[in-house]
Coordinates of C-alpha atoms in Angstrom, one line a residue:
X293 CA -40.3 26.3 -41.1
X294 CA -37.2 25.9 -43.8
X295 CA -37.9 24.2 -47.1
X296 CA -35.2 22.7 -49.2
X297 CA -35.6 23.2 -52.9
X298 CA -33.6 21.6 -55.7
X299 CA -30.0 22.6 -56.3
X300 CA -29.2 24.7 -59.1
X301 CA -26.6 23.1 -62.3
X302 CA -24.0 25.3 -60.9
X303 CA -24.8 24.5 -56.8
X304 CA -24.4 20.5 -57.8
X305 CA -21.2 21.1 -59.6
X306 CA -19.6 23.0 -57.0
X307 CA -20.9 20.3 -54.4
X308 CA -19.0 17.9 -56.6
X309 CA -15.7 19.9 -56.1
X310 CA -16.0 20.7 -53.1
X311 CA -16.3 16.7 -52.4
X312 CA -13.1 16.1 -54.1
X313 CA -11.8 18.7 -52.5
X314 CA -12.6 17.6 -49.2
X315 CA -10.6 14.6 -49.7
X316 CA -7.8 16.4 -51.1
X317 CA -7.4 17.9 -47.7
X318 CA -8.1 14.5 -45.8
X319 CA -5.9 12.5 -47.8
X320 CA -2.9 11.8 -45.3
X321 CA -0.1 13.2 -48.1
X322 CA -0.8 16.9 -47.8
X323 CA -0.2 16.8 -44.6
X324 CA 3.4 15.9 -45.2
X325 CA 6.1 19.1 -45.3
X326 CA 5.9 20.8 -48.8
X327 CA 2.2 20.5 -49.4
X328 CA 1.0 23.8 -48.7
X329 CA 0.5 24.6 -52.2
X330 CA -2.7 22.0 -51.6
X331 CA -4.2 23.9 -49.5
X332 CA -3.3 27.5 -51.6
X333 CA -5.1 25.4 -54.4
X334 CA -7.7 25.2 -52.1
X335 CA -8.2 28.9 -51.0
X336 CA -8.5 29.9 -54.6
X337 CA -10.9 27.9 -55.4
X338 CA -12.8 28.7 -52.4
X339 CA -13.0 32.4 -53.2
X340 CA -13.5 31.9 -57.2
X341 CA -17.4 32.3 -56.7
X342 CA -20.0 32.3 -54.1
X343 CA -21.7 28.5 -55.2
X344 CA -18.0 26.9 -54.1
X345 CA -18.5 29.3 -50.8
X346 CA -22.1 27.8 -50.4
X347 CA -20.5 24.3 -51.2
X348 CA -18.1 23.9 -48.9
X349 CA -20.4 25.6 -46.1
X350 CA -22.2 22.2 -45.9
X351 CA -18.9 20.9 -45.9
X352 CA -18.1 22.3 -42.7
X353 CA -22.0 21.5 -41.9
X354 CA -21.3 17.7 -41.7
X355 CA -18.0 18.1 -40.7
X356 CA -19.4 19.5 -37.4
X357 CA -21.4 16.6 -36.9
X358 CA -18.3 14.6 -35.4
X359 CA -15.6 17.1 -34.7
X360 CA -15.7 21.3 -34.2
X361 CA -14.6 23.0 -37.1
X362 CA -11.8 25.5 -36.2
X363 CA -12.2 29.2 -37.3
X364 CA -9.5 28.3 -40.3
X365 CA -10.6 25.0 -42.2
X366 CA -7.3 23.2 -41.9
X367 CA -6.8 19.4 -43.2
X368 CA -5.4 18.1 -39.8
X369 CA -8.9 18.7 -38.3
X370 CA -10.4 16.0 -40.8
X371 CA -7.3 13.8 -39.7
X372 CA -8.7 13.0 -36.3
X373 CA -11.5 10.8 -37.9
X374 CA -11.8 7.5 -37.9
X375 CA -11.9 5.7 -41.1
X376 CA -15.6 5.2 -41.3
X377 CA -16.5 8.4 -40.4
X378 CA -14.3 9.6 -43.2
X379 CA -16.0 7.2 -45.4
X380 CA -19.8 8.6 -44.5
X381 CA -18.6 12.2 -44.9
X382 CA -17.4 11.5 -48.4
X383 CA -20.7 9.8 -49.3
X384 CA -22.7 12.7 -47.5
X385 CA -20.7 15.3 -49.8
X386 CA -21.2 13.5 -52.8
X387 CA -24.7 13.1 -52.2
X388 CA -25.3 16.8 -51.7
X389 CA -25.8 17.7 -54.9
X390 CA -28.9 15.1 -55.6
X391 CA -30.9 14.9 -52.7
X392 CA -30.8 16.1 -49.1
X393 CA -28.6 15.1 -47.0
X394 CA -30.2 14.1 -44.1
X395 CA -32.3 11.7 -46.9
X396 CA -29.2 10.0 -47.2
X397 CA -26.5 9.6 -43.9
X398 CA -28.5 6.4 -41.8
X399 CA -24.8 6.3 -40.2
X400 CA -24.8 10.2 -39.5
X401 CA -26.7 10.9 -36.1
X402 CA -29.8 11.3 -36.0
X403 CA -29.3 15.5 -34.7
X404 CA -27.8 16.1 -38.1
X405 CA -30.4 14.2 -40.1
X406 CA -33.1 16.3 -37.8
X407 CA -30.7 19.7 -38.7
X408 CA -30.3 18.6 -42.6
X409 CA -34.6 17.9 -43.0
X410 CA -37.1 19.5 -45.3
X411 CA -39.2 20.9 -42.4
X412 CA -38.1 22.1 -39.6
X413 CA -39.7 24.3 -37.0
X414 CA -37.8 26.4 -34.4
X415 CA -38.7 26.4 -30.2
X416 CA -42.4 28.0 -29.9
X417 CA -43.2 27.8 -33.9
X418 CA -46.1 25.5 -35.5
X419 CA -45.6 25.0 -38.8
X420 CA -48.2 22.5 -41.7
X421 CA -46.4 20.2 -44.0
X422 CA -48.1 20.8 -47.4
X423 CA -49.3 17.5 -48.5
X424 CA -51.9 16.9 -51.1
X425 CA -55.0 14.0 -51.8
X426 CA -56.5 15.9 -48.3
X427 CA -54.0 15.7 -45.6
X428 CA -53.1 17.9 -42.6
X429 CA -49.9 17.1 -40.8
X430 CA -48.6 20.0 -38.3
X431 CA -44.9 19.6 -36.9
X432 CA -45.2 20.7 -33.1
X433 CA -42.3 22.8 -31.6
X434 CA -38.7 22.0 -32.2
X435 CA -40.0 19.0 -34.5
X436 CA -38.6 18.0 -38.3
X437 CA -39.5 16.1 -41.4
X438 CA -38.7 15.2 -44.2
X439 CA -42.1 14.2 -47.0
X440 CA -40.8 11.4 -49.3
X441 CA -43.7 10.6 -52.0
X442 CA -43.5 7.7 -54.1
X443 CA -45.6 6.2 -57.0
X444 CA -47.4 4.2 -54.4
X445 CA -47.7 6.2 -51.3
X446 CA -47.0 9.8 -49.5
X447 CA -44.9 9.1 -46.3
X448 CA -44.2 11.3 -43.6
X449 CA -40.0 10.8 -41.8
X450 CA -40.2 11.8 -39.0
X451 CA -36.6 12.9 -37.0
X452 CA -37.7 14.6 -34.5
X453 CA -40.2 16.2 -32.2
X454 CA -44.0 15.5 -32.8
X455 CA -46.2 15.5 -36.7
X456 CA -50.3 15.8 -36.0
X457 CA -51.9 13.7 -39.0
X458 CA -55.5 13.8 -39.5
X459 CA -56.0 12.0 -43.3
X460 CA -59.6 11.0 -45.1
X461 CA -60.7 8.2 -45.4
X462 CA -62.0 7.3 -49.2
X463 CA -66.3 7.6 -48.2
X464 CA -64.9 10.9 -47.6
X465 CA -63.0 12.7 -50.2
X466 CA -64.8 13.3 -53.2
X467 CA -63.9 15.1 -56.5
X468 CA -60.0 16.3 -57.2
X469 CA -59.5 15.0 -54.1
X470 CA -60.5 11.5 -54.0
X471 CA -58.4 11.1 -57.4
X472 CA -55.5 12.7 -55.6
X473 CA -55.4 10.6 -52.3
X474 CA -52.6 8.1 -51.3
X475 CA -51.9 5.7 -48.7
X476 CA -49.4 8.1 -45.9
X477 CA -47.3 6.0 -43.4
X478 CA -45.5 7.8 -40.7
X479 CA -41.8 7.0 -40.5
X480 CA -39.1 7.1 -37.7
X481 CA -36.1 5.1 -36.4
X482 CA -38.2 2.7 -34.6
X483 CA -41.3 1.7 -38.0
X484 CA -43.7 2.4 -39.1
X485 CA -47.3 4.1 -38.8
X486 CA -49.8 3.3 -41.3
X487 CA -53.2 5.4 -41.8
X488 CA -56.2 5.7 -43.6
X489 CA -58.8 8.0 -42.6
X490 CA -57.1 8.3 -39.1
X491 CA -56.9 11.0 -36.6
X492 CA -53.1 10.5 -35.1
X493 CA -50.0 12.0 -33.4
X494 CA -46.3 10.6 -33.6
X495 CA -43.8 11.8 -31.6
X496 CA -40.1 10.5 -30.7
X497 CA -39.0 10.5 -27.6
X498 CA -35.6 9.3 -26.9
X499 CA -35.3 5.8 -28.0
X500 CA -38.6 5.2 -28.4
X501 CA -41.5 6.4 -30.6
X502 CA -45.5 7.2 -29.0
X503 CA -48.5 7.1 -31.4
X504 CA -52.0 7.9 -30.4
X505 CA -55.8 8.3 -32.1
X506 CA -57.9 9.9 -31.6
X507 CA -59.9 8.6 -34.6
X508 CA -60.1 5.2 -36.8
X509 CA -56.9 3.0 -36.3
X510 CA -53.5 3.1 -37.0
X511 CA -51.5 0.3 -38.2
X512 CA -47.5 0.6 -36.2
X513 CA -45.2 -1.8 -37.8
X514 CA -41.7 -1.7 -35.8
X515 CA -39.4 -2.1 -38.3
X516 CA -36.7 -4.8 -36.6
X517 CA -37.0 -8.3 -38.4
X518 CA -39.3 -10.3 -36.6
X519 CA -41.4 -7.6 -35.2
X520 CA -45.0 -8.0 -34.5
X521 CA -47.5 -5.7 -36.5
X522 CA -50.1 -3.8 -34.0
X523 CA -53.2 -2.1 -34.8
X524 CA -53.9 1.2 -31.9
X525 CA -57.6 2.0 -32.1
X526 CA -59.4 5.7 -31.6
X527 CA -58.8 6.4 -27.6
X528 CA -55.7 4.8 -27.4
X529 CA -51.8 5.2 -27.7
X530 CA -49.0 3.1 -27.8
X531 CA -44.8 3.2 -27.2
X532 CA -43.2 1.2 -29.8
X533 CA -39.2 0.2 -30.0
X534 CA -37.7 -1.1 -33.6
X535 CA -38.8 -4.2 -32.3
X536 CA -42.3 -4.5 -30.1
X537 CA -45.3 -2.3 -29.8
X538 CA -45.9 -1.9 -26.1
X539 CA -48.9 -2.3 -23.6
X540 CA -52.3 -0.2 -25.5
X541 CA -53.2 2.2 -23.4
X542 CA -56.7 4.6 -23.0
X543 CA -55.8 7.9 -23.4
X544 CA -59.8 8.8 -24.2
X545 CA -59.8 13.2 -24.6
X546 CA -62.2 15.7 -25.3
X547 CA -59.8 18.1 -26.7
X548 CA -56.7 15.9 -28.9
X549 CA -53.4 17.4 -29.8
X550 CA -54.8 21.2 -29.5
X551 CA -51.1 22.1 -30.3
X552 CA -51.9 21.5 -33.9
X553 CA -54.2 24.7 -33.5
X554 CA -51.6 27.0 -31.7
X555 CA -53.6 26.3 -28.3
X556 CA -53.0 24.7 -24.5
X557 CA -56.2 23.1 -23.7
X558 CA -55.9 22.4 -20.3
X559 CA -58.3 20.9 -17.6
X560 CA -57.2 20.4 -13.5
X561 CA -53.7 20.2 -14.9
X562 CA -51.6 20.3 -12.1
X563 CA -49.6 23.6 -12.2
X564 CA -45.8 21.3 -12.7
X565 CA -47.3 19.6 -15.6
X566 CA -48.5 22.7 -17.0
X567 CA -45.3 24.6 -16.9
X568 CA -43.6 21.1 -18.3
X569 CA -45.7 21.5 -21.0
X570 CA -45.0 25.5 -21.9
X571 CA -41.5 24.8 -21.6
X572 CA -41.0 22.9 -24.7
X573 CA -42.8 26.3 -26.9
X574 CA -40.9 28.8 -24.7
X575 CA -36.8 29.5 -25.2
X576 CA -35.1 30.1 -22.0
X577 CA -36.0 28.7 -18.5
X578 CA -39.2 28.7 -17.0
X579 CA -39.4 27.6 -13.3
X580 CA -42.6 27.1 -10.3
X581 CA -42.0 27.3 -6.7
X582 CA -42.7 24.1 -5.1
X583 CA -45.7 24.6 -3.1
X584 CA -47.3 25.6 -6.7
X585 CA -46.6 22.4 -8.0
X586 CA -50.1 20.9 -7.3
X587 CA -52.5 23.7 -8.1
X588 CA -55.1 22.7 -10.6
X589 CA -54.9 24.7 -14.4
X590 CA -57.9 25.1 -16.6
X591 CA -57.7 27.4 -19.5
X592 CA -57.2 27.9 -23.2
X593 CA -53.5 29.6 -23.3
X594 CA -51.4 30.5 -26.9
X595 CA -48.6 29.3 -27.6
X596 CA -47.2 30.8 -30.1
X597 CA -46.7 33.9 -27.2
X598 CA -45.8 32.6 -24.0
X599 CA -45.8 36.0 -22.3
X600 CA -49.5 36.3 -23.2
X601 CA -50.1 32.7 -21.7
X602 CA -48.0 33.5 -18.3
X603 CA -50.1 36.6 -18.0
X604 CA -53.2 34.8 -18.4
X605 CA -51.7 32.7 -15.6
X606 CA -51.5 35.4 -13.2
X607 CA -54.7 36.8 -13.9
X608 CA -56.9 34.4 -13.1
X609 CA -55.0 32.1 -10.3
X610 CA -52.8 33.1 -7.2
X611 CA -49.9 33.2 -8.7
X612 CA -47.4 35.9 -9.7
X613 CA -45.0 35.6 -13.1
X614 CA -41.4 37.2 -12.0
X615 CA -39.3 37.4 -15.2
X616 CA -35.7 37.6 -14.3
X617 CA -34.4 38.4 -17.4
X618 CA -36.1 37.5 -20.6
X619 CA -34.5 34.3 -20.5
X620 CA -35.3 33.1 -17.3
X621 CA -38.8 33.4 -15.8
X622 CA -40.3 32.4 -12.3
X623 CA -44.0 31.5 -11.0
X624 CA -44.2 32.2 -7.3
X625 CA -46.7 32.8 -4.9
X626 CA -48.5 36.3 -5.0
X627 CA -48.0 37.6 -1.6
X628 CA -51.2 37.7 0.5

C-alpha cells in the first residue's frame, strides 16, 4: 500500500513550473520552425533539480492516461490530444501542488484515479486503511481508495476493487474512542453507502457497485438525480447503479469476508469457483481441467501465499498442481 504524503514547498513550486512548461510545449507556436529554443529551455529546466524531474514525471503520468509518452518528451505527442483532454491535463497538473490528482479529475479515466489513489494494494496484497474512531477498514487485493475527512464525516472514496468496513455504534464505542467516533460513508462512482455500527463490504464490479451487509444495516444512496435511497439489512446484499438500488438478495453466511483477515474459507465450493476466487490474489495465469470443475472444496486457504494454498489443495484432494512457469499454473486430475 502506498501513502501519498504532503508536498514540500519546493515540490509545489516545481509542479507549478511543470504545468507551465506543459502548456508552452502544447502551444501550437512551439511546433513552428525556429521554436527549438523552447525545447532547449525546457531541457535546461528539467536538468536543474531533482524536484523538476519529479514534477515532470507527474506530467508523464497524467499524459499516459491519454496516449503513450515517447522516450524523449516531444510536443507533437501532446498535439495529438483534443482540446478537452488538454484542458483536463492542465487542471490536473496545476492541481498537483495542492492535493492528490485523483481527487480532482472527475473527467479523467477511472484507471488513472485508481492509480493515483491515496491507498492502493497490488495483486495478492490486503491492507488496512488507517481510520480513527474504532473503524476497521481493509482494502482487498488490487484495490484503490482515498480517504476524505471533513468536519462532519470520514469518507472512503473507493476507486477500484473492494473494501471491508466495520464501524462501531454509539452503544459500543466508549471513552476516547466514542468521542472521536464520526459518521462514515463509502463512496463509489455509483453512489454512497452510509453506515453506523455496521459490518459490510462495498465492491466495484464494472459499471455497478455491490454492497453486502453482515451486521446492522447500511443506507445506499445512488448519486443520480431523483434516485431513491434503500436500506440493506444484515444478511442481505444488493447491486446499485447511479440511478437505482437493485433487488435485495439474501446472502446469510457464517463466514463473512474472511479475505480481510488474509484467508479464504470455503465450504463445498466447486473447484472452478475456488480457482476463480484464488486468481484475484495470484499474479499470472491459473487454469483448472474441466473434469475437475465441480469438485467440492472445503477448508481455509492463505491468500497472501497462494502457492501454499495450492499445495494444501493438492494434499487434500485428487488433484495435481503443475507449475509450467512461475506465472502459469495448471490444476489437473491426479493419475490413479
